[in-house]
Coordinates of C-alpha atoms in Angstrom, one line a residue:
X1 CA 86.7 49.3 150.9
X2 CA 84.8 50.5 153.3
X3 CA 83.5 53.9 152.1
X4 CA 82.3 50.6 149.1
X5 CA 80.4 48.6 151.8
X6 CA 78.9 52.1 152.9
X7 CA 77.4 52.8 149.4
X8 CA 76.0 49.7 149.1
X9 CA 74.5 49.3 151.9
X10 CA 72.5 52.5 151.3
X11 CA 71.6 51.1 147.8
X12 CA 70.1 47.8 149.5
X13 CA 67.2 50.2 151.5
X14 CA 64.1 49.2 150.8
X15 CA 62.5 52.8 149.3
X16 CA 63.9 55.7 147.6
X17 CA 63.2 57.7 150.4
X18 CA 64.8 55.7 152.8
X19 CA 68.1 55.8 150.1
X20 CA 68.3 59.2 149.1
X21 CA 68.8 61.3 152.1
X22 CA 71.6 59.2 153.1
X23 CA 73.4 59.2 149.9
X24 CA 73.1 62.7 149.6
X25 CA 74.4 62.7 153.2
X26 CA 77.4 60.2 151.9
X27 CA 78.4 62.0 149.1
X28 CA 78.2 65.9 150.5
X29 CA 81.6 65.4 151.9
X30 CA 83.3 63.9 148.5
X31 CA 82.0 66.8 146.3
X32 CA 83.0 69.5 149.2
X33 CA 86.7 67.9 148.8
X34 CA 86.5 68.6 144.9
X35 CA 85.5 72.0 145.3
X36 CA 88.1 72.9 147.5
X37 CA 90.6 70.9 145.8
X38 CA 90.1 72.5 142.4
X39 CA 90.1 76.2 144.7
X40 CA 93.2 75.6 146.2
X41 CA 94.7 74.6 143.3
X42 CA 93.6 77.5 140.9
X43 CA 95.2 79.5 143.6
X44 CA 98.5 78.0 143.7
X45 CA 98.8 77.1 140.3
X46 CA 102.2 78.1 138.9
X47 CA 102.6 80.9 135.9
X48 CA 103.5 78.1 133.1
X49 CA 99.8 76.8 133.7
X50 CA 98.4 80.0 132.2
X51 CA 98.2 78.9 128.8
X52 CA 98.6 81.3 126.3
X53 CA 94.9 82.0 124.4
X54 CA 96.8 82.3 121.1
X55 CA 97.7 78.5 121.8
X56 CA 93.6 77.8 121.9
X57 CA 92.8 80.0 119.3
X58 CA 94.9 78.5 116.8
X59 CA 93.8 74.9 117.4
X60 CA 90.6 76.0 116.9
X61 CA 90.7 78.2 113.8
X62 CA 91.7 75.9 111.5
X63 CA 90.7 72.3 112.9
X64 CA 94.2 71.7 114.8
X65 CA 96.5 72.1 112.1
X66 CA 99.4 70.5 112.8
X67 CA 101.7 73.9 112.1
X68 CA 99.2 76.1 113.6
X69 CA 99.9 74.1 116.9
X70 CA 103.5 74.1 116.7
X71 CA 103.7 77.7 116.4
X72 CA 101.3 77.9 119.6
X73 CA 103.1 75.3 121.1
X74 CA 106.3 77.7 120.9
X75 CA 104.3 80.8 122.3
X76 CA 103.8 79.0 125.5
X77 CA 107.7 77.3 125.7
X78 CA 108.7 81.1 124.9
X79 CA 106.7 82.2 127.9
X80 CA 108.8 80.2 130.6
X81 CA 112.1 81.8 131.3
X82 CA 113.5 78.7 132.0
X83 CA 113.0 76.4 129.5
X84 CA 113.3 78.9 127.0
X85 CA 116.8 79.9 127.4
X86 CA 117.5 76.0 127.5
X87 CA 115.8 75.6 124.6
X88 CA 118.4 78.5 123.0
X89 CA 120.8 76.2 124.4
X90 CA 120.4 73.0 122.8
X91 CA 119.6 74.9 119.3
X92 CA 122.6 76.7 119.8
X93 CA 124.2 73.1 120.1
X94 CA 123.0 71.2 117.8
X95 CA 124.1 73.7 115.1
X96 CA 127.7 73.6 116.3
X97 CA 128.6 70.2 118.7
X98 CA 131.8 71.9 119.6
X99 CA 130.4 74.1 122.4
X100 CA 130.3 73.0 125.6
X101 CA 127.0 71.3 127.0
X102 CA 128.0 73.8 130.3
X103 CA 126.1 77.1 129.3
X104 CA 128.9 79.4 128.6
X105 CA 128.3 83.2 128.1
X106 CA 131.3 84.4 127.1
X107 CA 131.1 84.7 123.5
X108 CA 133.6 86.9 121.4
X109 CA 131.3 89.0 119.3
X110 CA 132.4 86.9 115.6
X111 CA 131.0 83.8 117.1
X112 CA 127.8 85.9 117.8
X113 CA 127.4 88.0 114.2
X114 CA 127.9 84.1 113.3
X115 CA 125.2 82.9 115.6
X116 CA 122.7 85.8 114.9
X117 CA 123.1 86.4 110.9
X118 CA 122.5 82.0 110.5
X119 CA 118.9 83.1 111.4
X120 CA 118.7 84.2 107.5
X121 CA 121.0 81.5 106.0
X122 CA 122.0 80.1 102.4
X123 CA 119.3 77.9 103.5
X124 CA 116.7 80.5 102.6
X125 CA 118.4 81.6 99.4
X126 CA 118.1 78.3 98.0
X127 CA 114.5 78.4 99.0
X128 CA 113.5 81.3 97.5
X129 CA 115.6 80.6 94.2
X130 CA 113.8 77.7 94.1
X131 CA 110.7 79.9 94.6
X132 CA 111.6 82.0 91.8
X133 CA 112.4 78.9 89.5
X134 CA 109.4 77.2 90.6
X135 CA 111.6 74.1 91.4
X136 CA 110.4 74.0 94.9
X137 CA 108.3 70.9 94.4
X138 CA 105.0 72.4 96.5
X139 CA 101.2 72.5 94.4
X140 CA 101.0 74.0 91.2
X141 CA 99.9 78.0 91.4
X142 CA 96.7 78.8 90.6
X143 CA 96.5 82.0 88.8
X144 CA 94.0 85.1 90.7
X145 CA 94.9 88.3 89.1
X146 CA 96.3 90.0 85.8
X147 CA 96.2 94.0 85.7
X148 CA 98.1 96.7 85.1
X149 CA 98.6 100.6 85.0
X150 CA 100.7 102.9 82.3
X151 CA 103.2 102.1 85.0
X152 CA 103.1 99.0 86.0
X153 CA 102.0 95.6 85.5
X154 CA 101.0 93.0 88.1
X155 CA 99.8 89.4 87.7
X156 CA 99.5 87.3 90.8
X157 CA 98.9 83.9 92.0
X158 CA 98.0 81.2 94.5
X159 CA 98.4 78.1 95.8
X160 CA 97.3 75.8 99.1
X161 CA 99.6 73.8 100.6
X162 CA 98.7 70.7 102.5
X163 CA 99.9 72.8 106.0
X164 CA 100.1 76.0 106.5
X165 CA 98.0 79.2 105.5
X166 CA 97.8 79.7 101.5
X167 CA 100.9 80.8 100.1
X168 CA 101.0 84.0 97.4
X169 CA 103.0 84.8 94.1
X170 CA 103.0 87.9 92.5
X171 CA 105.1 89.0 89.6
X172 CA 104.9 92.9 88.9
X173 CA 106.8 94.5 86.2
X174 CA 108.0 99.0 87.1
X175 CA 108.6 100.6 84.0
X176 CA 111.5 103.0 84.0
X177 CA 112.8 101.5 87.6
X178 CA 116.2 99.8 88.1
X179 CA 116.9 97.0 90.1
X180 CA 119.1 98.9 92.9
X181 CA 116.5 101.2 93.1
X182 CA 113.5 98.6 93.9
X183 CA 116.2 96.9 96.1
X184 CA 116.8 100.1 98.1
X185 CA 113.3 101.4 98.2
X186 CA 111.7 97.9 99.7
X187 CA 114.1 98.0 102.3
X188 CA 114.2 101.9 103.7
X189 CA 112.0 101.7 106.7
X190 CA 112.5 105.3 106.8
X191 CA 110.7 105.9 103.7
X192 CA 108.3 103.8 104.1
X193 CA 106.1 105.2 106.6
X194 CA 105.8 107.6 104.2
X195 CA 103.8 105.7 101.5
X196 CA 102.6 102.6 103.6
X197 CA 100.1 103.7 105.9
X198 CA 99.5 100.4 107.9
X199 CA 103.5 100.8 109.1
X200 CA 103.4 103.0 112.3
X201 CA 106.9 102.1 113.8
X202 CA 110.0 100.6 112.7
X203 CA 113.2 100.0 114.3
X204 CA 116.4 98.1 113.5
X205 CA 116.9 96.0 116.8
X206 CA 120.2 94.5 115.3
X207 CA 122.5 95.0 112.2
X208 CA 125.7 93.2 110.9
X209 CA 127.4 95.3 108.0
X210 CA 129.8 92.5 107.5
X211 CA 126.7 90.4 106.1
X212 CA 124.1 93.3 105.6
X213 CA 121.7 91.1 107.9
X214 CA 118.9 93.1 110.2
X215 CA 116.3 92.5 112.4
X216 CA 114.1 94.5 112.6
X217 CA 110.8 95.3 114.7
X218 CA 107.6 96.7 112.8
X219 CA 104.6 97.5 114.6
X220 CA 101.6 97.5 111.7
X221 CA 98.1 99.8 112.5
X222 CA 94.8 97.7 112.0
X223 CA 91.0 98.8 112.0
X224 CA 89.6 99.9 115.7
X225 CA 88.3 96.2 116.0
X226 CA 91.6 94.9 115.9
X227 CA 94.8 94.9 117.8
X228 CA 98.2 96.3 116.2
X229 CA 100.7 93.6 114.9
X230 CA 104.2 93.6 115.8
X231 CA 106.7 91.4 113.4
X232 CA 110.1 90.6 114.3
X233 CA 111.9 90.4 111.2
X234 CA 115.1 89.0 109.9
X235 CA 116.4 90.1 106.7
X236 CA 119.4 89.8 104.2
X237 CA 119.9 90.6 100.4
X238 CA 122.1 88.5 98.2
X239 CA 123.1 89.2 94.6
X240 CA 124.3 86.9 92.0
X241 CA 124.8 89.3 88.5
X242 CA 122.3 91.7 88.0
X243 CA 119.4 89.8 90.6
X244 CA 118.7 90.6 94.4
X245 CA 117.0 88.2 96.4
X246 CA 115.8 90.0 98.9
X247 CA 114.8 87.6 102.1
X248 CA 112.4 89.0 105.3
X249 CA 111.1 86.6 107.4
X250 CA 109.9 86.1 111.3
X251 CA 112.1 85.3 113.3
X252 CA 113.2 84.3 117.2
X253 CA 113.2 87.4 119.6
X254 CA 114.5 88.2 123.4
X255 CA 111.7 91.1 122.7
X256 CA 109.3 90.7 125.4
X257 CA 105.5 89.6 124.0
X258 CA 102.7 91.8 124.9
X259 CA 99.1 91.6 124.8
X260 CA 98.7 94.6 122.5
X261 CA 100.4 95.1 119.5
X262 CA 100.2 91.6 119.1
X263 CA 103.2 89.1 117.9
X264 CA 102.8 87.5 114.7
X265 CA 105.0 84.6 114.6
X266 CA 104.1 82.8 111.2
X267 CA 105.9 85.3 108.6
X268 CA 107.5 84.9 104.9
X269 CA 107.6 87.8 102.5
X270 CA 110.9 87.6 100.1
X271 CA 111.8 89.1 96.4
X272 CA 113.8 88.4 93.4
X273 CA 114.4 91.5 91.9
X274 CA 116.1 91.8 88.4
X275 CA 115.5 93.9 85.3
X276 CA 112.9 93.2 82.5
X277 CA 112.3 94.3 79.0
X278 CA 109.8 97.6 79.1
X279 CA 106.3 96.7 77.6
X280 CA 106.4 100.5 75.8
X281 CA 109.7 99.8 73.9
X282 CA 111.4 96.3 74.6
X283 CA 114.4 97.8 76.2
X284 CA 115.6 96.6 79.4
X285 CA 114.7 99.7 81.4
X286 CA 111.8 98.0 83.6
X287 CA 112.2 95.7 86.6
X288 CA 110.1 92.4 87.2
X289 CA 109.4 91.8 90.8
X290 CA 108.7 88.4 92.1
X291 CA 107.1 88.2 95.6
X292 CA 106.7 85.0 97.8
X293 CA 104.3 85.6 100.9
X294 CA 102.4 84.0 103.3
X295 CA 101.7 84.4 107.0
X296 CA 99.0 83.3 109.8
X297 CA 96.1 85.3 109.7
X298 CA 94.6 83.4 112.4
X299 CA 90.8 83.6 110.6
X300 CA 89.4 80.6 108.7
X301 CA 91.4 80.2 105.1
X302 CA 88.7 80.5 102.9
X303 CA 87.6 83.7 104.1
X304 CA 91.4 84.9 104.0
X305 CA 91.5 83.9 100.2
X306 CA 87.8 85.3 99.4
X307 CA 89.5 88.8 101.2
X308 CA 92.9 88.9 99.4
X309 CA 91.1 88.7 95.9
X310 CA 88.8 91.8 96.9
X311 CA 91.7 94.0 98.7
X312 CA 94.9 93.0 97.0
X313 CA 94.9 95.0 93.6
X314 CA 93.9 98.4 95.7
X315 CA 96.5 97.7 98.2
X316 CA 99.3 97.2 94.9
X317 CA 98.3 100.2 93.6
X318 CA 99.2 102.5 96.5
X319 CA 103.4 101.0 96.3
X320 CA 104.0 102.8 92.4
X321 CA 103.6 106.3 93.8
X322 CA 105.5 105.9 96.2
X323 CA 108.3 104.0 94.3
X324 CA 108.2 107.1 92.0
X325 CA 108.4 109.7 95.1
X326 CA 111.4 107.1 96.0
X327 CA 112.9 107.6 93.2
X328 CA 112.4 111.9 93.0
X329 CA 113.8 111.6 96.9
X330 CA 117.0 110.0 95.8
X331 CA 117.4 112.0 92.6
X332 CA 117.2 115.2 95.0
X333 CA 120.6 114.4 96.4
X334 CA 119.3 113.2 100.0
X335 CA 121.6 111.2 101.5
X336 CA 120.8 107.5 102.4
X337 CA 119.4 106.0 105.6
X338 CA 120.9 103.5 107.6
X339 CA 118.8 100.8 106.4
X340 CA 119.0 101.3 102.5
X341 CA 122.7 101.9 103.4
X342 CA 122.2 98.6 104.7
X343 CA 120.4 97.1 101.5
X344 CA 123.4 98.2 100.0
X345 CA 125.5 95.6 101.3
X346 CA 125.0 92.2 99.4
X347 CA 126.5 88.9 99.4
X348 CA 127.6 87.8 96.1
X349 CA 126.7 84.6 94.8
X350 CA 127.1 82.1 91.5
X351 CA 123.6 81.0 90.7
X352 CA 124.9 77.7 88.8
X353 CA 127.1 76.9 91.6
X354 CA 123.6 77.2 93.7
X355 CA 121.9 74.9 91.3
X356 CA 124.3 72.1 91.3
X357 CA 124.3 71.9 95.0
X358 CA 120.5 71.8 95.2
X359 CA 119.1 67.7 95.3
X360 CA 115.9 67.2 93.1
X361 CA 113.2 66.1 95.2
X362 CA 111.4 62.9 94.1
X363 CA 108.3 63.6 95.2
X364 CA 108.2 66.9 93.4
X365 CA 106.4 65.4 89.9
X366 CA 103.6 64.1 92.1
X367 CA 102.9 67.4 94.5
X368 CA 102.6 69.5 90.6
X369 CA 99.8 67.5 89.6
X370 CA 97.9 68.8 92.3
X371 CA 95.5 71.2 90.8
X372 CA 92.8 73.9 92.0
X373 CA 90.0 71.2 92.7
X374 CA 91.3 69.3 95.6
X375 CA 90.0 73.1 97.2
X376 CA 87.6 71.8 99.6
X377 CA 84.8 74.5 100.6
X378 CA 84.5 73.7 104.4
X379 CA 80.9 74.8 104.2
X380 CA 79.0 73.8 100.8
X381 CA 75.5 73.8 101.2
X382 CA 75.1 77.2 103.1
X383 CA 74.0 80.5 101.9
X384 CA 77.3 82.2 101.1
X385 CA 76.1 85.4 102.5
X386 CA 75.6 83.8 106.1
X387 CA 78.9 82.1 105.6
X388 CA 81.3 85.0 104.8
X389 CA 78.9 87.5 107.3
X390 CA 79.1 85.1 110.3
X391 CA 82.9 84.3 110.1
X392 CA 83.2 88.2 109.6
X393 CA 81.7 88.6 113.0
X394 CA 83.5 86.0 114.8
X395 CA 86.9 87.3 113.5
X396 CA 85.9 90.7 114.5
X397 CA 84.5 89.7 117.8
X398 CA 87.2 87.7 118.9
X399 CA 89.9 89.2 117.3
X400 CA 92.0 86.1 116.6
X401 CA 95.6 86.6 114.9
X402 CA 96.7 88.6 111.7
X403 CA 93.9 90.2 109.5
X404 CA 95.6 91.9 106.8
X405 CA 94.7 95.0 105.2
X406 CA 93.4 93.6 102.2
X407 CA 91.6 90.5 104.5
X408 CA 89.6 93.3 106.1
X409 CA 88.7 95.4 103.6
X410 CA 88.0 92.9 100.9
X411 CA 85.7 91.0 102.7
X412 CA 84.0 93.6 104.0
X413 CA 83.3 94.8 100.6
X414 CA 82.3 91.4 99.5
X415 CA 79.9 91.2 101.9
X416 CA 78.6 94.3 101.4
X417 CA 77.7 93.6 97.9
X418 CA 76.1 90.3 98.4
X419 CA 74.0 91.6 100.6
X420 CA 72.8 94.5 98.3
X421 CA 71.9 91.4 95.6
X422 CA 69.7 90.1 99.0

């Protein structure tokens, strides 16, 4: 009350100049208090208040999506020891209410195979059958892409779900491939450094032959303007007759983050593999891929989309030859590595047992009828060449989250040619 009574009284003098000297006298002392406050306070503030720019970032790139959030959300939980290993804890029981709420670390090494190989679970099988059936209930797919090569044929499509980046389909068709062999080749990290040049390490962190589960740890190469991305990855193949359904997907780590290569958290990429009738003579001596991916790419959506159209067919092109120097490598007599020994190890599984277990979702007529105009450009009205340009510079500039090879290069090439039309 009586710092009050001081104040006013200085507001009652009878001129400015009489007033403002002493209120600049009164409040000298109040904003020296802040300053120091807010010094000693940035000095002792404890680690957890360093919040992780990915959590900013991703808030901003898309509006605050809800998912986007989350996923930053669990970046900064993951950075306090503490709370993270509670929060193993309670997940650990909630899945099974028998173990002890007193953290116990004695574990025989079933219970953890159990607790590791649930990270890829019948839970994602069903998902990705449904995927394959298009019985998951999510937006109808938009079609993008339909070409092919005396080799191979790809069709692709798209869809945007209401959260969550856009989500990809492609269906390619290998002549004179078998299922076993795609199955194999998709999954021999060894190999593939030979034909994927964006791949520039690979290592199985953990491995269950019992189940055929992995994770493993890839460390992708990007342009100079943007960090390297490292994925965590679980994986397992099941088989029910002559079909693989081959599930990767991120997944939880005690692999330490770092600023460079970069984590990517937000990660689906998952086939159904089976055989298919050859285009050249109708015999069953092809096999039809079906691919489900998505992940965060951390630039705005539209952009992403605009870049995937440009860079996807040149990317698809590069996996035949090396599917065909797969195939020479194995004929040579070479003998397996560990992880297409691994691919090798499938659980078996009745497809109509899988069906009748699955609930139809009510909602799932309504989400069909969504269709490819409730796309909603974020910026109509602007010159399309400023549009994609500036958000290529800002994405560049600030290098935020996943770019993809075929994000990079296709919208680089977009642009390129618009401008040319300037």
């Amino acid at each position: 009350m009586a710092l009050v009574s001081a104040f006013l009284e200085i507001l009652q003098k009878p001129t400015i100049g009489d007033m403002l000297p002493e209120l600049i006298a009164f409040t000298t002392p109040i904003w020296a208090a802040v300053v120091v406050g807010v010094l000693v306070g940035w000095a002792w503030k404890p680690k957890w208040a360093n919040l992780n720019v990915g959590f900013l970032d991703s808030a901003a790139a898309n509006g605050g999506e809800t998912t986007k959030s989350a996923v930053a959300l669990s970046q900064f939980v993951a950075s306090i020891p503490s709370l993270s290993s509670l929060k193993r804890h309670f997940a650990l029981e909630a899945e099974n209410p028998s173990v002890s709420s007193i953290p116990c670390f004695d574990y025989s090494s079933s219970k953890l195979e159990t607790e590791k190989t649930s990270i890829v679970n019948e839970d994602d099988l069903k998902h990705l059958h449904n995927l394959a059936e298009e019985k998951d209930g999510g937006p109808v797919w938009i079609q993008m892409m339909d070409r092919s090569t005396p080799n191979m044929s790809y069709q692709a499509w798209r869809r945007d779900p209401e959260t969550g980046p856009p989500q990809y389909r492609s269906r390619t068709i290998y002549e004179d491939a078998t299922p076993e062999m795609l199955r194999d080749f998709f999954w021999d990290d060894e190999f593939r450094v030979k034909w994927d040049d964006m791949l520039i390490h690979a290592e199985t962190l953990e491995e269950y032959p019992t189940t055929g589960t992995m994770v493993v740890q890839w460390v992708r190469k990007f342009p100079f303007f943007c960090s390297d991305r490292e994925y965590i990855i679980g994986r397992r193949i099941w088989q029910s007759g002559g079909t693989y359904y081959c599930i990767t997907k991120g997944v939880p780590s005690s692999v330490p983050r770092r600023n460079k290569p970069r984590r990517v958290d937000l990660y689906y990429s998952s086939w159904c593999i089976r055989a298919a009738e050859s285009k050249r003579d109708g015999r069953m001596t092809a096999c039809e891929v079906l691919l489900f991916h998505h992940e965060d790419m951390g630039i705005p959506w539209e952009i992403a989309k605009l870049g995937v159209r440009q860079g996807m067919w040149g990317a698809v092109k590069k996996i035949d030859p090396g599917l065909r120097a797969y195939q020479k490598h194995r004929s040579s007599g070479a003998p397996l590595s560990p992880s297409a020994t691994m691919a090798q190890i499938n659980a078996k599984v009745d497809v109509e047992s899988l069906e009748a277990q699955e609930r139809p979702s009510s909602t799932s007529g309504a989400e069909t009828l969504v269709s490819s105009s409730t796309d909603k450009p974020s910026r109509r009205g602007f010159p399309r060449a400023v549009v994609i340009g500036g958000a290529l510079a800002l994405v560049c500039t600030l290098d935020r989250g996943l770019l993809t090879k075929a994000v990079i290069f296709g919208v680089a090439r977009k642009f390129a040619r618009t401008g040319q039309r300037l």
